[in-house]
Amino acid sequence: MNKKYLLPLLVLAAIVTFSSCSNKLKPLAQEYIKAEPQPLEAIGGQVPVTINATFPAKWFNKKAVVTVTPVLRYAGGEAWGTAYTYQGEKVAGNNQVIPQKEGANVTMKSSFAYKPEMKKSELYLTFDAKIKNKTIKLPDVKIGDGVVATSELANAASATPAIGADKFQRIIKEAHSANIMFLIQQAELRSKELSKQEVSDWKDLVKNADEAPNQNVAIEISAYASPDGGVKLNTGLAERREGNTSKFLNRELKKQKIDVPVDARYTAQDWEGFQELVSKSNIQDKDLVLRVLSMYQDPEQRENEIKNISAVFSTLADEILPQLRRSRLTANIEIIGKSDDEISALVKSNPKELSVEEILYAATLTNNDGEKESIYKKASELYANDFRTWNNIGMQRFKAGDLAKAEEMFNKANSVKANPESNMNLGLIALTKGDKAKAQQLLGSASGVNELSEALGVLYLQQGEYAKAVNSFGSIKSNNAALAQILVKDYSKAQQTLAGVANADATTDYLKAVVAARTNNSSDVINSLKSAIAKDRSLAKEAAADLEFAKYVTNADFSSLVK
C-alpha cells in the first residue's frame, strides 16, 4: 500500500477504536466496594447494610445511567434492597452526577426484612446500565456472606406475664375512735357526753373485739386542751381531762370484764388539731391564720397574734376551739386471718368459705402450675366480676405455651374491667406475633405493673434498642436479659446472668455457647452446645448455620455435634 494512504487509515482506526471503547462500561471491581457490617447482622427484625462504593476516574461514561441495587440471595429466594441511580455529565436528569474525569465515592444504605434462611446467604450488587438507549450488561459483584441472627433469639413467650395479685392480709389493722367533749376550762366528765351513742357504740365494739377469738384490741386515750388560755393553764387542764377519762374507762372495762392494754397521754395545746380544723373550714381569713401558724413557733406568740386578728377570732372561739376540748378514745383492733394451712384446705374442700383475696392467695401457696390454674378457675366461678381471676388463668396458659387461650383470657379480663396487668400481657402476646407497634401501645397502658420492666426489655430487644433493653431488664436473670447484654458486648455480665437463670433451658445453654465463642473459649463452646442440643436437637441445625460459630466449622468436636 502507498505510504501516503497508510497514515490516514491508522488515524481512522484509532478514532473508531476510541469511540467504540468510550461507549462501554467496564465491570466494577470488588476492590472498589465495601459493605458494612461484615458479616451482616439482624437488628430489630431487619438486616441493615451500608455500602460504600467508588466509581474510579474515567470509569463512568458521560452519557451513561447506572442503577445499582443490593440483593441478598439465600436458599429459596432473594430480597432486593434500595436502588440508587447515578448518571454521567451529559445526561439530562435528577440523579447524582458522577464526573468522568475524577470519578466519585457514593454511599448506599439499604435494609432487608429478616428471614431465618438468610443466615446462609450472599450479598450482591447488581447493575442496570444504559448508554443513551443501549443496555450495557455488567456482572453482579458479590460483597458479603451470611447474616448473624443472634438478636432473633429474643423470645417474648418466655417473659414473665403480669399476675393479678391478691390483697390478702393475715392481720388487718383497724382504728375506731370516739370523742368525749369538755366545756371551756373544765375537766369534769358530763353524763351527757358519756351516754351519747358514739361512746356507747365504741364500748360495744371494744367488747366484741375482746371476745372474738381472731381479734386483738388495745386502747389509747388522748386528752387535749384548746390552744387558748396559756400553756400553764392548759397543761393542768389537759392532764386532769386525761386522768378523769382514764378513771371512767377503767371502771367501764372492769364492769365488762375486759382486760386490754390502755395507753393514756395528754397534749397541753392542740395546735396540730387547730391547724387541721382551720384548713378544712370555710372561715374568713383562714389563710391569714394558717400563715401565723407557719411564721411563729412559740405558743404564746401564736395565741397573741391570732387574737390580734379580731375579725376572725370570735369565729375561731365559736366554731374551732370547742372541738379541741376533748378526750379521744381509740380502739386499735387487729383482725387475724386464716392460716395458710386453713386456706389451702378450704380452697380444696369448700372454696365458697373463702373471700376472693383468700382464694387468689391460696394459688401462691403451691408451686404446681396445674393446681394454680385449678384454683384460679374456681375463683373465676365464684367471683366472675373480678378481672384478676380471668387474667391469672390467662397467665397460666401463657406459661404453658397456649398463647391463643391466654389471649382469650386476657381479653376476657379486660372486658370485666380494663386493667394494666391484662394490657401488659396482651402486649407480650403482640410481641410473640411480631406486632411491635401494637405491643408498644399496650405496654404503654400498663403503668405500675411490677412485671412491666421485663416486658419493655423484650420490646426494646425486638426494636434493636439494646442499651435500653439492658437498662429495662435491670437485675432480672433471664435468657432475654442475657441476650441484651451479649448484644451490647457485656459478656462478663451476660455470663453472670445466664448462671443465675432459675429454670435454665436449651436457649440458656445456646447463649452460653455464643458468649464462649465471642470470648474465644473453645471448650465452653463445645460443652455448652452439647448441653443445648441434648435438650433441643433442632439446635444442632441452628448452630451449623450460625455465623457465631463460623471459626469452629473445622473443629472435629463441633462438626460431630452439629451433623
Tab-separated table of C-alpha atoms in Angstrom, residues 158-399:
chain	number	residue	atom	x	y	z
A	158	SER	CA	-40.520	-16.704	77.807
A	159	ALA	CA	-41.091	-13.368	79.585
A	160	THR	CA	-42.889	-13.218	82.913
A	161	PRO	CA	-46.598	-12.387	82.489
A	162	ALA	CA	-48.287	-10.000	84.924
A	163	ILE	CA	-50.287	-11.514	87.771
A	164	GLY	CA	-53.490	-10.017	89.122
A	165	ALA	CA	-52.104	-10.003	92.642
A	166	ASP	CA	-54.145	-10.772	95.744
A	167	LYS	CA	-54.577	-8.217	98.527
A	168	PHE	CA	-54.713	-10.802	101.262
A	169	GLN	CA	-53.599	-9.572	104.682
A	170	ARG	CA	-53.042	-12.004	107.504
A	171	ILE	CA	-53.554	-9.229	110.044
A	172	ILE	CA	-55.924	-6.366	109.255
A	173	LYS	CA	-55.465	-3.321	111.467
A	174	GLU	CA	-58.371	-1.032	112.191
A	175	ALA	CA	-58.674	2.057	114.393
A	176	HIS	CA	-62.042	3.190	115.789
A	177	SER	CA	-62.401	6.444	117.726
A	178	ALA	CA	-64.945	8.277	119.879
A	179	ASN	CA	-64.672	11.745	121.422
A	180	ILE	CA	-65.691	12.934	124.885
A	181	MET	CA	-66.098	16.710	124.803
A	182	PHE	CA	-65.448	19.186	127.658
A	183	LEU	CA	-66.620	22.698	128.427
A	184	ILE	CA	-64.110	25.544	128.296
A	185	GLN	CA	-61.521	25.379	131.106
A	186	GLN	CA	-63.266	22.371	132.665
A	187	ALA	CA	-62.123	18.770	133.112
A	188	GLU	CA	-65.270	17.204	134.573
A	189	LEU	CA	-66.921	14.411	132.596
A	190	ARG	CA	-70.539	15.146	131.768
A	191	SER	CA	-73.170	12.391	131.766
A	192	LYS	CA	-74.497	13.800	128.501
A	193	GLU	CA	-71.164	13.002	126.845
A	194	LEU	CA	-70.674	9.593	128.478
A	195	SER	CA	-74.094	8.327	127.448
A	196	LYS	CA	-74.106	9.512	123.845
A	197	GLN	CA	-74.455	6.953	121.041
A	198	GLU	CA	-70.921	7.467	119.761
A	199	VAL	CA	-69.380	6.408	123.076
A	200	SER	CA	-71.869	3.557	123.550
A	201	ASP	CA	-71.106	2.119	120.087
A	202	TRP	CA	-67.396	2.402	120.765
A	203	LYS	CA	-67.677	0.418	124.027
A	204	ASP	CA	-69.655	-2.311	122.234
A	205	LEU	CA	-67.013	-2.517	119.518
A	206	VAL	CA	-64.258	-2.973	122.148
A	207	LYS	CA	-66.275	-5.696	123.897
A	208	ASN	CA	-66.914	-7.590	120.653
A	209	ALA	CA	-63.275	-7.380	119.621
A	210	ASP	CA	-62.131	-8.626	123.018
A	211	GLU	CA	-64.482	-11.609	122.830
A	212	ALA	CA	-63.659	-12.524	119.210
A	213	PRO	CA	-61.127	-15.389	119.021
A	214	ASN	CA	-59.363	-13.880	115.994
A	215	GLN	CA	-59.100	-10.273	117.221
A	216	ASN	CA	-56.759	-8.328	119.477
A	217	VAL	CA	-57.568	-4.884	120.863
A	218	ALA	CA	-55.549	-2.129	122.568
A	219	ILE	CA	-56.855	1.251	123.702
A	220	GLU	CA	-55.361	4.738	123.558
A	221	ILE	CA	-56.613	7.781	125.477
A	222	SER	CA	-55.513	11.161	124.100
A	223	ALA	CA	-56.650	14.207	126.119
A	224	TYR	CA	-56.348	17.757	124.771
A	225	ALA	CA	-56.854	21.392	125.611
A	226	SER	CA	-57.536	24.043	123.020
A	227	PRO	CA	-54.587	26.399	122.357
A	228	ASP	CA	-56.134	29.413	124.095
A	229	GLY	CA	-55.644	30.244	127.756
A	230	GLY	CA	-51.877	29.887	128.102
A	231	VAL	CA	-49.519	26.920	128.344
A	232	LYS	CA	-49.551	26.583	132.134
A	233	LEU	CA	-53.313	26.606	132.418
A	234	ASN	CA	-53.789	24.227	129.504
A	235	THR	CA	-51.195	21.759	130.753
A	236	GLY	CA	-53.029	21.261	134.031
A	237	LEU	CA	-56.372	21.184	132.246
A	238	ALA	CA	-55.327	18.540	129.716
A	239	GLU	CA	-53.735	16.432	132.462
A	240	ARG	CA	-56.959	16.440	134.528
A	241	ARG	CA	-59.035	15.567	131.462
A	242	GLU	CA	-56.772	12.594	130.791
A	243	GLY	CA	-56.967	11.470	134.438
A	244	ASN	CA	-60.749	11.692	134.598
A	245	THR	CA	-61.153	9.894	131.279
A	246	SER	CA	-58.814	7.092	132.378
A	247	LYS	CA	-60.774	6.553	135.610
A	248	PHE	CA	-64.038	6.392	133.689
A	249	LEU	CA	-62.691	3.958	131.117
A	250	ASN	CA	-61.074	1.675	133.699
A	251	ARG	CA	-64.399	1.412	135.542
A	252	GLU	CA	-66.202	0.539	132.301
A	253	LEU	CA	-63.640	-2.090	131.301
A	254	LYS	CA	-63.739	-3.670	134.756
A	255	LYS	CA	-67.549	-3.742	134.652
A	256	GLN	CA	-67.448	-5.532	131.284
A	257	LYS	CA	-64.611	-7.834	132.447
A	258	ILE	CA	-62.413	-6.605	129.616
A	259	ASP	CA	-58.677	-6.865	130.173
A	260	VAL	CA	-56.857	-4.980	127.437
A	261	PRO	CA	-53.843	-2.646	127.452
A	262	VAL	CA	-54.615	1.063	127.852
A	263	ASP	CA	-52.158	3.818	126.980
A	264	ALA	CA	-53.050	7.358	128.124
A	265	ARG	CA	-51.421	10.708	127.245
A	266	TYR	CA	-52.334	14.385	127.092
A	267	THR	CA	-51.448	17.363	124.926
A	268	ALA	CA	-51.486	20.795	126.571
A	269	GLN	CA	-52.210	22.860	123.471
A	270	ASP	CA	-53.551	21.071	120.405
A	271	TRP	CA	-52.054	23.284	117.716
A	272	GLU	CA	-51.935	20.369	115.287
A	273	GLY	CA	-55.665	19.754	115.634
A	274	PHE	CA	-56.291	23.506	115.450
A	275	GLN	CA	-54.406	23.786	112.155
A	276	GLU	CA	-56.250	20.778	110.689
A	277	LEU	CA	-59.688	22.161	111.604
A	278	VAL	CA	-58.874	25.639	110.304
A	279	SER	CA	-57.550	24.299	106.987
A	280	LYS	CA	-60.778	22.326	106.459
A	281	SER	CA	-63.066	25.191	107.457
A	282	ASN	CA	-64.648	27.983	105.447
A	283	ILE	CA	-63.969	30.746	107.991
A	284	GLN	CA	-62.972	34.194	106.810
A	285	ASP	CA	-59.219	34.920	106.680
A	286	LYS	CA	-58.295	31.273	107.299
A	287	ASP	CA	-55.208	31.700	105.093
A	288	LEU	CA	-54.058	34.523	107.374
A	289	VAL	CA	-54.480	32.285	110.441
A	290	LEU	CA	-52.554	29.465	108.798
A	291	ARG	CA	-49.796	31.908	107.844
A	292	VAL	CA	-49.455	32.941	111.506
A	293	LEU	CA	-49.079	29.286	112.473
A	294	SER	CA	-46.273	28.816	109.932
A	295	MET	CA	-44.484	32.050	110.918
A	296	TYR	CA	-44.440	31.594	114.709
A	297	GLN	CA	-43.461	28.517	116.702
A	298	ASP	CA	-43.768	29.957	120.225
A	299	PRO	CA	-47.254	29.011	121.579
A	300	GLU	CA	-47.872	32.301	123.406
A	301	GLN	CA	-46.800	34.386	120.408
A	302	ARG	CA	-49.065	32.318	118.159
A	303	GLU	CA	-52.015	32.847	120.502
A	304	ASN	CA	-51.414	36.612	120.760
A	305	GLU	CA	-51.057	37.048	117.004
A	306	ILE	CA	-54.259	35.115	116.309
A	307	LYS	CA	-56.182	37.115	118.948
A	308	ASN	CA	-54.985	40.286	117.221
A	309	ILE	CA	-56.944	39.196	114.138
A	310	SER	CA	-60.090	40.464	115.820
A	311	ALA	CA	-62.291	39.956	112.756
A	312	VAL	CA	-61.796	36.209	112.858
A	313	PHE	CA	-61.047	35.341	116.477
A	314	SER	CA	-64.691	35.313	117.548
A	315	THR	CA	-65.429	32.767	114.811
A	316	LEU	CA	-62.493	30.615	115.958
A	317	ALA	CA	-63.746	30.777	119.534
A	318	ASP	CA	-67.253	29.694	118.493
A	319	GLU	CA	-66.530	27.102	115.764
A	320	ILE	CA	-62.971	25.740	116.071
A	321	LEU	CA	-61.761	25.889	119.678
A	322	PRO	CA	-64.708	23.981	121.246
A	323	GLN	CA	-63.894	20.952	119.043
A	324	LEU	CA	-60.408	20.755	120.579
A	325	ARG	CA	-61.548	20.436	124.201
A	326	ARG	CA	-61.798	16.683	124.236
A	327	SER	CA	-60.541	13.245	125.149
A	328	ARG	CA	-60.266	10.888	122.213
A	329	LEU	CA	-60.800	7.167	122.804
A	330	THR	CA	-59.144	4.984	120.173
A	331	ALA	CA	-59.569	1.209	119.878
A	332	ASN	CA	-56.732	-0.307	117.809
A	333	ILE	CA	-58.020	-3.663	116.602
A	334	GLU	CA	-56.059	-6.420	114.872
A	335	ILE	CA	-58.168	-8.932	112.936
A	336	ILE	CA	-56.169	-12.116	112.440
A	337	GLY	CA	-56.998	-14.028	109.251
A	338	LYS	CA	-56.930	-17.730	108.434
A	339	SER	CA	-53.635	-19.619	108.466
A	340	ASP	CA	-52.001	-20.890	105.275
A	341	ASP	CA	-52.999	-24.449	106.153
A	342	GLU	CA	-56.623	-23.434	106.700
A	343	ILE	CA	-56.754	-21.562	103.389
A	344	SER	CA	-55.112	-24.425	101.457
A	345	ALA	CA	-57.559	-26.926	102.937
A	346	LEU	CA	-60.645	-24.784	102.314
A	347	VAL	CA	-59.774	-23.981	98.699
A	348	LYS	CA	-59.968	-27.722	98.021
A	349	SER	CA	-62.909	-28.655	100.246
A	350	ASN	CA	-65.153	-25.601	100.356
A	351	PRO	CA	-63.837	-22.565	98.439
A	352	LYS	CA	-67.142	-20.743	98.985
A	353	GLU	CA	-65.981	-20.058	102.547
A	354	LEU	CA	-63.063	-18.017	101.215
A	355	SER	CA	-63.018	-14.429	100.005
A	356	VAL	CA	-61.603	-13.676	96.563
A	357	GLU	CA	-58.430	-12.375	98.217
A	358	GLU	CA	-58.032	-15.633	100.137
A	359	ILE	CA	-58.575	-17.781	97.031
A	360	LEU	CA	-56.089	-15.773	94.963
A	361	TYR	CA	-53.655	-16.023	97.860
A	362	ALA	CA	-54.195	-19.790	98.012
A	363	ALA	CA	-52.753	-20.092	94.498
A	364	THR	CA	-49.478	-18.613	95.750
A	365	LEU	CA	-49.161	-21.396	98.331
A	366	THR	CA	-48.436	-24.067	95.703
A	367	ASN	CA	-45.649	-24.430	93.142
A	368	ASN	CA	-47.702	-26.782	90.986
A	369	ASP	CA	-48.896	-24.903	87.882
A	370	GLY	CA	-51.808	-27.290	87.399
A	371	GLU	CA	-53.050	-26.640	90.933
A	372	LYS	CA	-52.609	-22.888	90.468
A	373	GLU	CA	-54.743	-22.895	87.340
A	374	SER	CA	-57.392	-25.016	89.028
A	375	ILE	CA	-57.583	-22.527	91.903
A	376	TYR	CA	-57.887	-19.581	89.524
A	377	LYS	CA	-60.704	-21.360	87.692
A	378	LYS	CA	-62.559	-21.841	90.988
A	379	ALA	CA	-62.024	-18.162	91.699
A	380	SER	CA	-63.487	-17.222	88.306
A	381	GLU	CA	-66.585	-19.338	89.026
A	382	LEU	CA	-67.186	-17.728	92.413
A	383	TYR	CA	-66.000	-14.205	91.602
A	384	ALA	CA	-66.600	-13.788	87.874
A	385	ASN	CA	-66.683	-9.995	88.197
A	386	ASP	CA	-63.108	-9.826	89.418
A	387	PHE	CA	-60.784	-9.352	86.424
A	388	ARG	CA	-57.863	-10.918	88.298
A	389	THR	CA	-59.410	-14.386	88.170
A	390	TRP	CA	-59.530	-14.361	84.346
A	391	ASN	CA	-56.157	-12.665	83.962
A	392	ASN	CA	-54.493	-15.275	86.139
A	393	ILE	CA	-55.999	-18.170	84.174
A	394	GLY	CA	-54.505	-16.495	81.094
A	395	MET	CA	-51.204	-16.143	82.909
A	396	GLN	CA	-51.074	-19.907	83.491
A	397	ARG	CA	-51.995	-20.613	79.854
A	398	PHE	CA	-49.248	-18.202	78.727
A	399	LYS	CA	-46.679	-20.051	80.828
